[in-house]
Short mmCIF file of C-alpha atoms in Angstrom, two decimals:
data_model
loop_
_atom_site.label_atom_id
_atom_site.label_comp_id
_atom_site.label_asym_id
_atom_site.label_seq_id
_atom_site.Cartn_x
_atom_site.Cartn_y
_atom_site.Cartn_z
CA ILE A 8 0.00 0.00 0.00
CA SER A 9 1.63 3.26 -1.02
CA SER A 10 0.79 6.65 -2.41
CA GLY A 11 2.15 7.93 -5.68
CA SER A 12 5.35 9.92 -6.05
CA ALA A 13 5.32 13.67 -6.74
CA SER A 14 8.02 15.83 -8.30
CA GLU A 15 6.56 19.33 -7.78
CA SER A 16 4.51 18.98 -4.57
CA SER A 17 3.89 16.70 -1.59
CA SER A 18 3.18 13.05 -2.22
CA GLY A 19 -0.12 11.63 -0.98
CA ALA A 20 -0.71 10.34 2.54
CA VAL A 21 -1.61 6.75 3.44
CA VAL A 22 -4.21 6.26 6.18
CA ILE A 23 -5.07 2.87 7.65
CA ALA A 24 -7.91 3.22 10.14
CA SER A 25 -10.80 1.32 11.64
CA GLY A 26 -14.26 2.82 11.81
CA LYS A 27 -15.77 4.67 14.75
CA SER A 28 -18.35 3.19 17.10
CA SER A 29 -20.77 5.28 19.16
CA SER A 30 -21.96 2.49 21.46
CA ALA A 31 -19.28 -0.25 21.53
CA THR A 32 -15.57 -0.81 21.05
CA SER A 33 -14.19 0.47 17.76
CA GLY A 34 -12.22 -1.95 15.63
CA SER A 35 -8.54 -2.57 16.21
CA VAL A 36 -5.73 -2.13 13.70
CA GLU A 37 -3.02 -4.78 13.76
CA VAL A 38 0.18 -4.94 11.74
CA LEU A 39 1.64 -8.43 11.98
CA ALA A 40 4.68 -10.09 10.47
CA GLY A 41 4.39 -13.76 9.62
CA ALA A 42 5.82 -16.60 11.67
CA GLY A 43 8.56 -18.73 10.17
CA ALA A 44 11.89 -20.42 10.80
CA VAL A 45 13.06 -16.83 11.25
CA GLY A 46 10.24 -14.50 12.24
CA GLY A 47 9.49 -11.57 9.97
CA SER A 48 10.22 -8.01 11.10
CA VAL A 49 7.89 -5.02 11.38
CA ASN A 50 9.64 -1.78 10.47
CA ILE A 51 8.15 1.69 10.93
CA ILE A 52 10.41 4.19 9.21
CA ALA A 53 9.68 7.86 8.63
CA GLY A 54 10.71 9.57 5.42
CA SER A 55 14.21 10.94 4.94
CA SER A 56 14.78 14.50 3.83
CA THR A 57 16.51 15.00 0.50
CA GLY A 58 16.80 18.76 0.99
CA LEU A 59 17.54 21.17 3.83
CA SER A 60 14.63 20.13 6.07
CA ASP A 61 14.33 17.65 8.95
CA GLY A 62 13.46 14.00 8.41
CA GLY A 63 9.94 12.84 9.18
CA ASP A 64 8.75 12.13 12.73
CA VAL A 65 7.45 8.87 14.15
CA VAL A 66 4.70 9.46 16.71
CA VAL A 67 3.12 6.63 18.71
CA ARG A 68 0.28 7.94 20.85
CA THR A 69 -2.46 6.16 22.74
CA GLY A 70 -6.14 7.01 22.58
CA ALA A 71 -7.65 9.78 24.67
CA SER A 72 -10.70 9.49 26.92
CA VAL A 73 -13.17 12.16 28.01
CA SER A 74 -14.03 10.40 31.29
CA GLU A 75 -11.43 7.72 32.10
CA ALA A 76 -7.71 7.08 31.66
CA SER A 77 -6.07 7.32 28.26
CA GLY A 78 -4.79 4.09 26.74
CA SER A 79 -1.57 2.48 27.93
CA LEU A 80 1.52 2.07 25.77
CA GLY A 81 3.53 -1.13 25.96
CA VAL A 82 6.87 -1.81 24.30
CA ILE A 83 7.66 -5.37 25.33
CA THR A 84 9.75 -8.15 23.84
CA ALA A 85 8.18 -11.60 23.77
CA ASP A 86 8.90 -14.33 26.29
CA ALA A 87 11.36 -16.89 24.93
CA VAL A 88 14.31 -19.08 25.92
CA GLU A 89 16.25 -15.81 25.85
CA SER A 90 14.14 -12.68 25.50
CA GLY A 91 15.09 -9.89 23.14
CA SER A 92 16.53 -6.53 24.15
CA VAL A 93 14.81 -3.14 24.10
CA GLU A 94 16.85 -0.19 22.89
CA VAL A 95 15.68 3.42 22.95
CA GLY A 96 18.18 5.94 21.71
CA SER A 97 18.85 8.85 19.41
CA GLY A 98 21.03 8.69 16.34
CA SER A 99 24.57 9.97 16.02
CA ALA A 100 25.22 13.43 14.58
CA SER A 101 27.99 14.32 12.15
CA ARG A 102 28.03 18.09 12.82
CA GLY A 103 25.45 19.31 15.35
CA SER A 104 24.31 17.87 18.66
CA SER A 105 22.80 14.40 18.75
CA GLY A 106 19.18 14.15 19.86
CA SER A 107 18.22 14.15 23.53
CA LEU A 108 16.38 11.35 25.31
CA THR A 109 13.71 12.35 27.81
CA MET A 110 11.69 9.96 29.96
CA ARG A 111 9.07 11.64 32.10
CA THR A 112 5.51 11.27 33.24
CA GLY A 113 2.81 13.84 32.67
CA ASP A 114 1.68 16.51 35.10
CA SER A 115 -1.40 16.03 37.29
CA LEU A 116 -3.66 18.86 38.40
CA GLU A 117 -5.66 17.00 41.07
CA ASP A 118 -3.64 13.94 42.11
CA ALA A 119 -0.08 12.67 42.31
CA ALA A 120 1.90 12.68 39.08
CA GLY A 121 2.95 9.27 37.81
CA SER A 122 6.18 7.69 39.00
CA VAL A 123 9.20 6.59 36.97
CA ALA A 124 10.61 3.20 37.95
CA LEU A 125 13.92 1.86 36.68
CA ALA A 126 14.31 -1.73 37.83
CA VAL A 127 16.07 -4.95 36.89
CA GLY A 128 14.21 -8.25 36.83
CA PHE A 129 14.62 -11.14 39.25
CA SER A 130 17.33 -13.72 38.56
CA ALA A 131 16.76 -17.25 39.87
CA SER A 132 20.21 -18.72 39.27
CA GLY A 133 22.66 -16.03 38.15
CA ASN A 134 23.86 -12.70 39.43
CA GLY A 135 21.40 -9.84 39.61
CA GLY A 136 21.40 -7.46 36.66
CA ALA A 137 23.10 -4.08 36.98
CA VAL A 138 21.74 -0.56 36.55
CA THR A 139 24.30 1.81 35.06
CA ILE A 140 23.88 5.56 34.67
CA SER A 141 26.74 7.18 32.82
CA ALA A 142 27.21 10.75 31.64
CA GLY A 143 28.82 11.45 28.29
CA GLU A 144 32.53 11.57 27.69
CA THR A 145 34.37 14.16 25.62
CA THR A 146 37.57 13.88 23.60
CA MET A 147 38.15 17.66 23.55
CA ALA A 148 40.96 18.81 25.85
CA ASP A 149 39.24 22.02 27.00
CA GLN A 150 35.73 20.59 27.52
CA GLU A 151 34.10 18.88 30.51
CA GLY A 152 32.45 15.48 30.63
CA GLY A 153 28.72 15.33 31.25
CA LYS A 154 27.23 15.65 34.73
CA VAL A 155 24.95 13.22 36.58
CA SER A 156 22.32 14.97 38.73
CA ILE A 157 19.85 13.26 41.06
CA THR A 158 17.48 15.71 42.72
CA GLY A 159 14.48 15.24 44.99
CA GLY A 160 11.26 17.02 44.04
CA ALA A 161 10.64 20.53 45.30
CA SER A 162 7.60 21.51 47.38
CA VAL A 163 5.89 24.87 47.75
CA ASP A 164 4.82 24.32 51.38
CA GLY A 165 6.18 21.02 52.71
CA ALA A 166 9.52 19.27 52.67
CA SER A 167 11.23 18.51 49.38
CA GLY A 168 11.50 14.88 48.33
CA GLU A 169 14.23 12.66 49.72
CA VAL A 170 17.10 11.18 47.74
CA ILE A 171 17.79 7.72 49.13
CA ILE A 172 20.71 5.63 47.91
CA GLY A 173 21.27 2.26 49.57
CA SER A 174 22.69 -1.18 48.96
#
C-alpha cells in the first residue's frame, strides 16, 4: 500500500484506520509479520529529507478518553528461551548535537503525578542485573564530561522529596 510519487509537490498520505463506534468498542488495527523459521520483522520508518529540512517524525500515541484514563503504551519483547533486548536511543550526529532522550511522566492537576521506575528483573540462578547511569565523555581537551544529577522534588509548602541511595 503506497501513495504515488510527486516531483513538484507533496506526495499523498496513506491512512489505515478502523471505523468509529458510538456504542461499543471500535475496531482494532493490527500490523503483523508472519511466523517462520526466522520471524518476519515489522519496520516503521519515517521519510528521509533529500533537501535542507528535517526528516519525518514517528509518533506513537495512545487514545484519549473524556471520562477515564487514556490508553496504555507497551513496548515489550516476547517471552522466549532468551528474551530480546529493548533499545531506545537517538542517532549519532555528524556536525550538530545528537538528539536528547527524555523519559518523564505527565503533570497532574488533582492527584499525584505518575512515578518513573527503573528496575532490573529477578534472577533465579545467576547474578542480579546491573543498573548503570553514565554521563557522556568528551575527547576535547578544554571541555568537561557530562554531569549526573539526582534531585528530589521541590515543594511549595512542605519538605522537598528525599534522595535515598542504599545497597
